[in-house]
């Protein structure tokens, strides 16, 4: 920790247990804020808890080992059809729930203790402003607990919430009075403005009044603030990916050495009915390929050789320009990204161009990709999703990727995501939608399928036009969503209900339906719920083929269920070695 008084402490909270082996990637967002603010003369201390050793600190080893033993029995009996298997499951289940409850209680104790110590540290640091990166569920609860403590221990410190949550949920983040301010979207210039004012104005009340006044005049953008008892949002900043600075990582301990690189902000399509990314970034802005590749080179010189593009949906022509430069400069890295299904991909000339583009990407180190397919039914894709692509486009895009991979002789893991169940708007039955989703998966034969339940996020068309899409949202919906913990692998009966229905289905029914599609696909031999970043991790750690994916998935599931993270920790160590080795190839 620091010796000088920081102007700002930025904290990244975590949930009590891991959600995924990729939870502790290097946090580019916080590192960008630190680098940008340092350029403006501010001292920033980043306290990033998303580190493997931090989860270990909250988890009693012995209990985790017992948990792992029970979880492995449960998982193997779940897959067994025999009478003995069912009996084992019946005997082990209550024991497992007991050890899980005990684990949660112990973790909560340690988490609260650590948060209390952090609040004391912040109080004693002399800083005037503390910022919290806020995410879903338990992480959000942790952020609120910390904010309450800071309020009590150091009432003059300004508490600012930022990151994905206020970006999505906006005014709702300030509604219960825990945070003083919030920032929606990019935090660089909003924090610069806040820190400049904090340097001039000593009392917190006066500071808050001044920030609200300036935000009210639109001189400070992206600010969520209170004025006259109401929560207001100042106008959004113009999106410009070229203003991004190169992040500074000052502590790599317990992190996975994969650098998430801003290639673009926003989405080139920006019209999907379920999505809010176009609200976060008002327009699609691409970062100059030279800047992207300069940043890649800098990271490589620091020993990082694996990358993930941050774009919500990187435009293919832009990705190709970056790939071309990577090739020209002779840089050897691996990377993954989200890509968009190409409209009219089935037309011969578009298809051929696609194959060429993906060949170029593969040569520059592209190794895994995720595509939003959303559904296998064209009416749903058009009316419900407004994705701008059809079934034949999805099939042809994946085919082009496979062909490119075969021609270059380079591997590519392809994942597609589906939203199921989805609004049907009376056009099709749920059974038919499910069948068509299965047909789509069979046709494209992806390496992984991500099946997500529908969520009407505030700001999306699904939310704004909920009646038309068949959503019933209660008064507490947004509040509950803020704290909702969407954790894969959690047994269905443990999911709390929320005030939401889709075409008459309660949330639990929605999850049940979603799980049933996942199960059908798994029974048919498809891998589900493995993401592009997880492919990057496992392949670099030496897990090859479908066998490797299944080992990775089983081990991850076991580790996450039991909180015995030794396997994930060793995976991280192998990924880090691979990242370093890849980076070092570039030196010779
Ligand atoms: C790449 C990515 C990842 C990567 C790396 C994340 C990372 N380095 O931050 C991986 C795969 C690890 C990941 C993991 C997760 N992700 Co993710 N991820 C993204 C993605 C695609 C890009 C993020 C990015 O790099 N943006 C660019 C950087 C520069 O922006 P940024 O980090 O948001 O930071 C800026 C602002 O948010 C703000 N800011 C950030 N922190 C703070 C703090 C303060 C105080 C202030 C004022 C401002 C501020 O300023 C920063 C600079 O401009 C986004 C979707 C998207 N396109 O934005 C989803 C997204 C952020 N992820 C999401 C989720 C849910 C997750 C997971 C919880 C998934 C899970 N495992 O269950 C985990 C959480 C990881 C964790 N640390 O706990 C959600 C967040 C939703 C929410 N409201 O919480 C998003 C929006 C995707 C979605 N569902 O639409 N993710």
XYZ file of C-alpha atoms and ligand atoms in Angstrom:
679
model
C 0.000 0.000 0.000
C 1.051 3.626 -0.560
C 2.983 6.002 1.663
C 1.978 9.350 0.062
C -1.549 10.609 0.575
C -3.509 9.578 -2.493
C -6.028 11.952 -4.054
C -8.217 8.993 -4.853
C -8.485 5.382 -3.753
C -10.180 3.097 -6.274
C -11.479 -0.221 -5.003
C -12.614 -3.227 -7.019
C -14.830 -5.399 -4.781
C -15.459 -9.096 -5.306
C -18.080 -11.633 -4.339
C -17.329 -14.120 -1.577
C -16.722 -16.885 -4.060
C -15.388 -17.045 -7.557
C -17.777 -17.101 -10.493
C -15.321 -18.031 -13.196
C -11.593 -18.704 -13.645
C -11.409 -15.468 -15.647
C -12.630 -13.277 -12.757
C -9.111 -12.085 -12.032
C -7.986 -10.859 -15.448
C -5.980 -7.642 -15.300
C -8.507 -4.836 -14.771
C -7.897 -2.548 -17.711
C -10.647 -0.101 -16.676
C -9.081 0.730 -13.308
C -5.569 0.778 -14.759
C -6.714 3.232 -17.458
C -8.238 5.497 -14.810
C -5.013 5.427 -12.818
C -2.855 6.198 -15.864
C -5.128 8.979 -17.100
C -5.427 10.666 -13.710
C -1.676 10.393 -13.104
C -1.162 12.320 -16.350
C -3.373 15.052 -14.902
C -1.207 15.149 -11.771
C -3.371 13.098 -9.407
C -2.120 10.343 -7.147
C -4.370 7.296 -7.426
C -4.171 4.085 -5.428
C -5.919 1.065 -6.941
C -6.995 -1.649 -4.527
C -8.079 -4.510 -6.742
C -9.468 -7.457 -4.819
C -10.081 -9.589 -7.903
C -6.997 -11.731 -7.252
C -6.743 -15.458 -6.663
C -5.133 -14.966 -3.237
C -8.006 -12.742 -2.109
C -10.605 -15.506 -2.549
C -8.239 -17.881 -0.802
C -8.093 -15.500 2.172
C -11.862 -15.740 2.602
C -12.004 -19.510 2.318
C -11.122 -22.042 5.042
C -9.052 -24.720 3.299
C -10.339 -27.733 5.268
C -13.978 -26.894 4.670
C -13.221 -26.408 0.970
C -11.629 -29.848 0.770
C -14.673 -31.460 2.445
C -16.915 -29.492 0.130
C -14.949 -30.682 -2.874
C -15.291 -34.290 -1.816
C -19.084 -33.905 -1.462
C -19.407 -31.896 -4.682
C -17.512 -34.523 -6.681
C -19.791 -37.272 -5.303
C -22.835 -35.195 -6.160
C -21.678 -34.412 -9.679
C -20.867 -38.031 -10.489
C -24.139 -39.327 -8.951
C -26.071 -36.647 -10.892
C -24.807 -38.102 -14.143
C -25.518 -41.657 -13.070
C -28.867 -43.247 -13.899
C -28.469 -46.114 -11.434
C -30.398 -46.671 -8.194
C -27.196 -46.404 -6.140
C -26.381 -43.124 -7.888
C -29.759 -41.681 -6.961
C -29.332 -42.871 -3.383
C -25.876 -41.277 -3.073
C -27.336 -38.062 -4.423
C -30.169 -38.144 -1.861
C -27.728 -38.722 0.995
C -25.050 -36.259 -0.054
C -27.312 -33.350 -1.089
C -28.380 -32.234 2.416
C -24.821 -32.603 3.709
C -23.530 -30.528 0.818
C -26.092 -27.789 1.440
C -25.021 -27.757 5.077
C -21.321 -27.382 4.273
C -22.171 -24.751 1.639
C -24.149 -22.738 4.202
C -21.326 -23.042 6.669
C -18.842 -21.980 3.991
C -20.968 -18.954 3.086
C -21.231 -17.902 6.730
C -17.464 -18.177 7.279
C -16.743 -16.358 4.020
C -19.153 -13.597 4.968
C -17.360 -13.204 8.293
C -13.954 -12.867 6.600
C -15.275 -10.642 3.853
C -16.887 -8.238 6.333
C -13.730 -8.201 8.411
C -11.596 -7.367 5.378
C -14.032 -4.667 4.275
C -13.948 -3.137 7.758
C -10.139 -3.095 7.644
C -10.251 -1.508 4.219
C -12.641 1.205 5.425
C -10.249 1.951 8.297
C -7.343 2.074 5.867
C -9.250 4.539 3.685
C -10.122 6.662 6.730
C -6.465 6.785 7.784
C -5.113 7.396 4.272
C -6.014 11.070 4.223
C -7.660 10.753 0.786
C -10.670 12.954 0.028
C -12.361 10.737 -2.541
C -12.929 6.989 -2.712
C -14.213 5.320 -5.879
C -15.757 1.880 -6.130
C -16.039 -0.187 -9.309
C -19.476 -1.732 -8.952
C -20.733 -4.995 -10.440
C -23.591 -7.403 -9.906
C -25.026 -9.151 -6.909
C -22.889 -9.844 -3.896
C -20.194 -7.559 -5.247
C -22.711 -4.753 -5.156
C -23.733 -5.639 -1.603
C -20.052 -5.568 -0.618
C -19.717 -2.126 -2.232
C -22.705 -0.850 -0.260
C -21.440 -2.298 3.021
C -18.068 -0.615 2.474
C -19.709 2.706 1.566
C -21.812 2.637 4.743
C -18.699 2.008 6.842
C -16.746 4.813 5.187
C -19.698 7.113 5.744
C -19.596 6.286 9.446
C -15.821 6.242 9.955
C -14.883 9.138 7.691
C -17.990 11.194 6.898
C -15.976 13.810 4.982
C -14.752 11.364 2.327
C -16.680 11.574 -0.925
C -17.913 8.151 -2.086
C -18.237 7.672 -5.834
C -19.631 4.546 -7.487
C -18.559 3.789 -11.051
C -18.057 0.932 -13.503
C -20.577 -1.441 -15.101
C -23.399 -0.984 -12.584
C -24.126 2.751 -12.736
C -23.426 2.504 -16.441
C -26.375 0.127 -16.745
C -28.619 1.054 -13.826
C -27.957 4.800 -13.593
C -30.278 6.697 -11.188
C -31.147 3.494 -9.314
C -27.596 3.332 -7.928
C -28.126 6.527 -5.912
C -31.626 5.758 -4.776
C -30.863 4.270 -1.377
C -28.495 7.068 -0.391
C -25.391 4.933 0.168
C -23.142 6.517 -2.456
C -22.685 10.281 -2.764
C -22.263 10.286 -6.514
C -22.004 7.858 -9.384
C -20.474 7.919 -12.829
C -22.185 6.367 -15.832
C -19.787 5.130 -18.509
C -16.229 6.364 -18.906
C -14.776 7.679 -15.658
C -11.626 9.510 -16.788
C -12.855 13.052 -17.195
C -15.654 12.778 -14.629
C -13.120 11.793 -11.951
C -10.680 14.456 -13.117
C -13.419 17.060 -12.622
C -14.377 15.671 -9.212
C -10.754 15.557 -8.017
C -10.036 19.089 -9.249
C -12.998 20.412 -7.278
C -12.028 18.295 -4.238
C -8.612 19.966 -4.309
C -10.232 23.377 -3.958
C -13.238 22.761 -1.713
C -12.709 21.328 1.738
C -16.156 20.463 3.113
C -17.935 17.491 1.584
C -21.340 19.229 1.569
C -19.953 22.198 -0.329
C -18.051 19.907 -2.667
C -21.167 17.897 -3.467
C -23.169 21.064 -4.061
C -20.535 22.369 -6.429
C -20.282 19.072 -8.336
C -24.078 19.018 -8.684
C -24.104 22.617 -9.862
C -21.405 22.016 -12.460
C -23.047 18.759 -13.576
C -26.393 20.605 -13.797
C -24.756 23.080 -16.184
C -23.531 20.087 -18.249
C -19.932 21.141 -17.666
C -19.211 17.813 -16.030
C -20.497 14.887 -18.086
C -21.543 11.327 -17.117
C -22.342 12.320 -13.507
C -25.262 10.844 -11.564
C -26.019 13.242 -8.714
C -28.734 14.462 -6.372
C -30.333 17.862 -6.690
C -33.326 19.156 -4.788
C -34.100 15.667 -3.536
C -34.069 14.188 -7.039
C -31.501 12.014 -8.768
C -30.270 13.534 -12.031
C -27.850 12.431 -14.741
C -25.668 14.950 -16.565
C -25.345 14.561 -20.356
C -23.138 11.775 -21.685
C -19.680 12.408 -23.006
C -19.008 12.018 -26.692
C -17.556 8.599 -27.335
C -14.008 8.688 -28.645
C -11.921 5.541 -28.354
C -8.841 7.498 -29.381
C -8.766 9.291 -26.067
C -7.955 6.047 -24.231
C -4.546 6.032 -22.552
C -2.366 2.961 -22.086
C -3.208 1.334 -18.740
C -0.691 1.056 -15.927
C -0.701 -2.196 -13.960
C 1.274 -1.826 -10.790
C 0.597 -5.123 -9.072
C 0.262 -8.369 -10.984
C 0.031 -10.628 -7.932
C -2.809 -13.153 -8.143
C -3.926 -11.787 -11.515
C -4.291 -13.683 -14.772
C -1.963 -12.097 -17.280
C -4.424 -11.484 -20.049
C -4.701 -7.881 -21.139
C -8.129 -6.634 -22.205
C -7.402 -4.062 -24.874
C -9.737 -1.307 -25.988
C -10.010 -1.658 -29.756
C -13.343 0.127 -30.032
C -16.139 1.439 -27.852
C -19.833 0.883 -28.421
C -21.378 -1.274 -31.088
C -21.488 -0.777 -34.873
C -25.062 -2.084 -34.959
C -26.381 -0.769 -31.635
C -30.003 -1.683 -32.269
C -30.517 -5.013 -30.498
C -33.691 -4.831 -28.439
C -32.158 -6.584 -25.426
C -28.886 -4.684 -25.222
C -27.793 -1.500 -23.452
C -24.335 -1.070 -24.918
C -25.487 1.654 -27.252
C -26.666 3.575 -24.191
C -23.249 3.245 -22.556
C -21.430 4.548 -25.598
C -23.625 6.741 -27.759
C -21.854 5.931 -30.981
C -19.460 3.318 -32.285
C -15.945 4.623 -32.057
C -12.917 2.744 -33.298
C -9.476 3.292 -31.896
C -6.695 3.922 -34.388
C -5.154 0.532 -35.227
C -1.679 2.057 -34.673
C -2.607 2.967 -31.078
C -4.066 -0.485 -30.441
C -0.939 -2.166 -31.743
C 1.358 0.269 -29.869
C -0.447 -0.767 -26.697
C -0.069 -4.431 -27.606
C 3.675 -3.892 -28.064
C 3.954 -2.159 -24.696
C 2.161 -5.012 -22.949
C 4.338 -7.552 -24.753
C 7.424 -5.711 -23.504
C 6.002 -6.087 -19.979
C 5.673 -9.857 -20.404
C 2.008 -10.169 -21.426
C 1.359 -12.137 -24.614
C -2.375 -12.967 -24.413
C -5.088 -10.446 -25.214
C -8.846 -10.012 -25.322
C -10.391 -7.240 -27.406
C -12.776 -5.180 -25.254
C -15.194 -4.194 -28.023
C -18.808 -5.259 -27.539
C -18.795 -6.233 -31.175
C -15.596 -5.390 -33.004
C -16.244 -4.535 -36.653
C -14.532 -7.103 -38.834
C -12.845 -4.575 -41.143
C -11.402 -2.825 -38.093
C -10.155 -6.093 -36.577
C -8.493 -6.854 -39.902
C -6.659 -3.531 -39.957
C -5.326 -4.295 -36.488
C -4.384 -7.823 -37.597
C -2.573 -6.456 -40.637
C -0.456 -4.189 -38.457
C 0.289 -6.999 -36.008
C 1.531 -9.061 -38.933
C 3.496 -6.178 -40.453
C 5.286 -5.492 -37.183
C 5.934 -9.204 -36.719
C 4.240 -9.344 -33.312
C 3.409 -12.824 -32.038
C 0.449 -12.907 -29.651
C -2.824 -14.770 -29.060
C -6.159 -13.027 -28.738
C -9.932 -13.451 -28.695
C -12.893 -11.172 -29.283
C -16.649 -10.823 -29.666
C -17.630 -10.718 -33.321
C -20.812 -9.991 -35.186
C -22.556 -12.384 -37.479
C -22.095 -10.946 -40.972
C -25.355 -10.051 -42.697
C -25.603 -11.574 -46.185
C -22.738 -13.927 -45.285
C -24.306 -16.632 -47.425
C -23.845 -14.583 -50.620
C -20.783 -15.888 -52.450
C -18.774 -12.655 -52.654
C -19.490 -11.741 -49.011
C -18.622 -15.277 -47.955
C -15.302 -15.255 -49.795
C -14.380 -11.909 -48.272
C -15.255 -13.288 -44.844
C -12.978 -16.277 -45.292
C -10.167 -13.919 -46.320
C -10.746 -11.660 -43.310
C -10.761 -14.522 -40.837
C -7.612 -15.979 -42.393
C -5.906 -12.659 -41.810
C -7.098 -12.573 -38.206
C -5.955 -16.117 -37.559
C -2.478 -15.353 -38.881
C -2.182 -12.506 -36.398
C -3.003 -14.718 -33.394
C -6.818 -14.792 -33.263
C -7.732 -18.020 -31.479
C -11.280 -17.804 -30.086
C -14.455 -15.906 -30.760
C -17.958 -15.415 -29.473
C -20.888 -14.618 -31.702
C -24.305 -13.483 -30.552
C -26.644 -15.786 -32.465
C -29.539 -15.152 -30.048
C -31.957 -17.611 -31.664
C -32.409 -20.046 -34.497
C -35.729 -18.561 -35.561
C -35.756 -15.700 -38.029
C -39.008 -14.144 -36.823
C -37.671 -14.026 -33.265
C -34.326 -12.684 -34.425
C -36.058 -9.958 -36.359
C -39.017 -8.944 -34.205
C -37.802 -9.814 -30.732
C -34.045 -9.321 -30.968
C -33.692 -6.869 -33.866
C -30.245 -8.252 -34.413
C -30.218 -7.582 -38.143
C -29.111 -11.083 -39.053
C -30.845 -14.268 -40.130
C -30.284 -17.961 -39.579
C -28.503 -18.381 -42.907
C -26.120 -15.545 -41.970
C -25.212 -17.243 -38.691
C -24.591 -20.567 -40.425
C -22.507 -19.002 -43.197
C -20.435 -16.848 -40.816
C -19.428 -19.865 -38.738
C -18.750 -21.865 -41.901
C -16.450 -19.110 -43.175
C -14.566 -19.103 -39.872
C -14.104 -22.866 -40.032
C -12.926 -22.685 -43.621
C -10.420 -19.947 -42.777
C -9.115 -22.039 -39.886
C -8.743 -25.112 -42.109
C -6.930 -23.223 -44.888
C -4.484 -21.573 -42.480
C -4.090 -24.775 -40.447
C -4.623 -22.714 -37.278
C -7.113 -23.563 -34.538
C -10.142 -21.413 -33.747
C -12.659 -22.021 -30.957
C -16.070 -20.695 -31.858
C -18.796 -20.014 -29.327
C -22.317 -18.850 -30.020
C -24.740 -17.382 -27.532
C -28.488 -17.858 -27.389
C -31.143 -16.160 -25.308
C -33.663 -18.734 -24.215
C -36.510 -18.605 -23.346
C -37.154 -15.380 -25.230
C -40.241 -13.289 -25.874
C -42.262 -14.996 -28.599
C -44.840 -12.218 -29.123
C -47.417 -14.838 -30.049
C -45.563 -15.660 -33.261
C -44.185 -19.024 -32.279
C -44.478 -21.480 -29.381
C -41.654 -21.868 -26.875
C -41.347 -25.521 -27.880
C -40.815 -24.517 -31.497
C -38.246 -21.892 -30.529
C -36.353 -24.462 -28.501
C -36.416 -26.948 -31.388
C -35.152 -24.315 -33.821
C -32.380 -23.317 -31.424
C -31.293 -26.946 -31.261
C -31.386 -27.188 -35.053
C -29.207 -24.096 -35.337
C -26.640 -25.563 -32.948
C -26.647 -28.832 -34.864
C -26.137 -26.988 -38.108
C -23.210 -24.819 -36.987
C -21.625 -27.301 -34.564
C -19.946 -24.678 -32.358
C -17.261 -25.449 -29.792
C -19.454 -23.982 -27.077
C -22.986 -22.672 -26.662
C -23.847 -20.082 -24.067
C -27.528 -20.169 -23.191
C -28.630 -17.115 -21.208
C -32.034 -16.337 -19.748
C -33.689 -13.105 -20.958
C -33.085 -9.964 -18.895
C -34.830 -6.663 -19.646
C -32.043 -4.260 -18.616
C -33.070 -0.657 -17.956
C -32.547 1.379 -21.092
C -33.052 -1.539 -23.456
C -36.103 -1.774 -25.729
C -37.191 -4.873 -23.835
C -37.397 -2.723 -20.712
C -38.796 0.457 -22.262
C -41.410 -1.409 -24.245
C -41.952 -4.249 -21.794
C -45.646 -4.843 -22.517
C -45.043 -5.357 -26.209
C -42.351 -7.940 -25.449
C -44.453 -9.717 -22.821
C -42.484 -8.769 -19.701
C -44.254 -8.029 -16.436
C -41.919 -6.079 -14.174
C -42.873 -5.270 -10.606
C -42.089 -2.077 -8.765
C -39.027 -3.619 -7.072
C -37.583 -5.122 -10.274
C -34.690 -2.716 -10.867
C -33.730 -2.637 -7.175
C -33.691 -6.444 -7.041
C -31.752 -6.738 -10.299
C -28.987 -4.541 -8.884
C -28.297 -7.102 -6.198
C -29.169 -10.254 -8.071
C -26.479 -12.905 -8.117
C -26.489 -14.715 -11.427
C -24.113 -17.571 -10.702
C -23.785 -20.509 -13.046
C -23.918 -23.978 -11.503
C -26.267 -22.885 -8.688
C -29.067 -25.433 -8.171
C -32.404 -24.147 -9.392
C -34.177 -24.161 -6.032
C -31.566 -21.780 -4.582
C -32.395 -19.002 -7.043
C -34.496 -16.295 -5.371
C -37.609 -15.146 -7.223
C -37.666 -11.597 -8.534
C -40.600 -9.450 -9.511
C -40.497 -10.367 -13.191
C -42.462 -12.556 -15.552
C -42.093 -13.288 -19.225
C -45.264 -14.333 -21.011
C -46.527 -15.777 -17.732
C -43.285 -17.575 -16.777
C -41.855 -16.752 -13.351
C -38.097 -16.253 -13.016
C -37.596 -19.756 -11.671
C -39.578 -21.180 -14.603
C -37.451 -19.083 -16.943
C -34.267 -20.534 -15.425
C -35.770 -24.005 -15.598
C -36.549 -23.570 -19.301
C -33.080 -22.113 -19.943
C -31.482 -25.026 -18.073
C -33.532 -27.532 -20.052
C -32.132 -26.240 -23.357
C -28.609 -26.386 -21.927
C -29.206 -29.949 -20.755
C -30.642 -31.064 -24.118
C -27.622 -29.625 -25.905
C -25.237 -31.310 -23.472
C -27.046 -34.621 -23.919
C -26.499 -34.223 -27.640
C -22.754 -33.866 -27.007
C -22.366 -30.079 -27.237
C -20.296 -28.129 -24.753
C -22.173 -25.323 -23.014
C -21.179 -22.277 -20.997
C -17.526 -22.030 -21.986
C -16.628 -18.516 -23.113
C -14.000 -17.224 -25.535
C -11.761 -16.067 -22.680
C -12.002 -19.470 -21.073
C -10.939 -21.037 -24.366
C -7.967 -18.680 -24.415
C -7.056 -19.754 -20.899
C -7.455 -23.502 -21.338
C -5.706 -23.732 -24.704
C -2.753 -21.747 -23.395
C -2.644 -23.972 -20.316
C -2.345 -27.017 -22.548
C -5.897 -28.430 -22.615
C -6.424 -29.556 -26.187
C -9.422 -30.798 -28.166
C -12.920 -31.450 -26.885
C -11.460 -33.659 -24.177
C -9.560 -30.626 -22.895
C -12.702 -28.486 -22.879
C -14.587 -31.080 -20.864
C -11.764 -31.485 -18.345
C -11.581 -27.720 -18.023
C -15.314 -27.435 -17.539
C -15.570 -30.235 -14.980
C -12.627 -29.001 -12.962
C -13.901 -25.425 -13.033
C -17.351 -26.506 -11.953
C -15.947 -28.534 -9.095
C -13.667 -25.723 -7.950
C -16.411 -23.119 -8.061
C -18.969 -25.300 -6.329
C -16.590 -26.342 -3.577
C -14.470 -23.159 -3.219
C -11.411 -25.392 -3.360
C -9.576 -23.246 -5.872
C -6.295 -25.154 -6.123
C -7.055 -26.285 -9.663
C -7.983 -22.762 -10.810
C -4.866 -21.382 -9.122
C -2.671 -23.857 -10.970
C -4.496 -23.050 -14.216
C -3.726 -19.387 -13.616
C -0.063 -20.196 -13.032
C 0.083 -22.095 -16.324
C -1.719 -19.326 -18.243
C 0.670 -16.754 -16.806
C 3.681 -18.807 -17.831
C 2.219 -19.182 -21.315
C 1.489 -15.452 -21.522
C 5.067 -14.662 -20.522
C 6.504 -17.254 -22.898
C 4.425 -15.868 -25.770
C 5.563 -12.331 -24.993
C 9.189 -13.392 -24.813
C 9.097 -14.914 -28.325
C 8.887 -11.322 -29.522
C 12.230 -10.415 -27.957
C 14.285 -12.866 -29.956
C -13.774 -7.718 -21.374
C -14.871 -7.897 -20.355
C -14.615 -8.732 -19.285
C -13.253 -9.347 -19.050
C -12.323 -8.390 -18.311
C -12.979 -7.391 -17.418
C -12.144 -6.188 -17.099
N -10.884 -6.108 -17.379
O -12.675 -5.250 -16.549
C -13.619 -10.581 -18.171
C -13.827 -11.728 -19.090
C -12.623 -10.963 -17.139
C -14.934 -10.116 -17.586
C -15.435 -10.646 -16.435
C -16.659 -10.280 -15.918
N -17.587 -9.541 -16.518
Co -17.250 -8.546 -18.102
N -17.071 -7.513 -19.638
C -16.100 -7.245 -20.464
C -16.518 -6.275 -21.562
C -16.786 -7.032 -22.854
C -15.493 -5.156 -21.825
C -14.961 -4.465 -20.563
C -13.942 -3.435 -20.925
O -12.791 -3.738 -21.042
N -14.361 -2.198 -21.167
C -13.458 -1.125 -21.455
C -12.893 -0.551 -20.124
C -11.955 0.574 -20.398
O -14.017 -0.073 -19.434
P -14.394 -0.422 -17.921
O -13.596 -1.513 -17.370
O -15.853 -0.518 -17.828
O -13.941 0.932 -17.149
C -14.402 2.215 -17.522
C -15.730 2.651 -16.881
O -16.547 1.581 -16.479
C -15.328 3.521 -15.740
N -15.044 2.919 -14.457
C -14.595 1.685 -14.160
N -14.424 1.550 -12.835
C -14.752 2.700 -12.269
C -14.750 3.095 -10.934
C -15.135 4.400 -10.633
C -15.150 4.836 -9.226
C -15.535 5.282 -11.657
C -15.985 6.660 -11.320
C -15.557 4.876 -12.995
C -15.154 3.595 -13.286
O -14.147 4.135 -16.217
C -13.372 3.161 -16.944
C -12.544 3.828 -17.998
O -13.334 4.483 -18.945
C -17.811 -5.664 -20.941
C -18.848 -5.212 -21.950
C -18.414 -3.896 -22.559
N -18.277 -3.877 -23.844
O -18.166 -2.930 -21.831
C -18.315 -6.788 -20.041
C -19.078 -6.477 -18.731
C -18.415 -5.281 -18.089
N -18.873 -7.653 -17.898
C -19.896 -7.944 -17.213
C -19.932 -8.998 -16.257
C -21.272 -9.337 -15.649
C -18.777 -9.684 -15.907
C -18.651 -10.752 -14.825
C -19.341 -10.444 -13.518
C -19.088 -12.077 -15.458
C -19.001 -13.266 -14.516
N -17.846 -13.841 -14.344
O -19.992 -13.627 -13.981
C -17.133 -10.828 -14.624
C -16.663 -9.941 -13.447
C -15.177 -9.846 -13.337
C -14.742 -9.255 -12.028
N -13.632 -8.533 -12.009
O -15.346 -9.446 -11.012
C -21.040 -7.040 -17.486
C -21.233 -6.085 -16.301
C -22.652 -5.956 -15.917
C -22.779 -5.359 -14.543
N -23.614 -4.336 -14.455
O -22.184 -5.780 -13.580
C -20.647 -6.379 -18.805
C -21.140 -4.927 -19.015
C -21.143 -7.280 -19.972
C -22.641 -7.305 -20.074
N -23.307 -8.208 -19.408
O -23.218 -6.535 -20.762
N -15.497 -9.178 -18.327
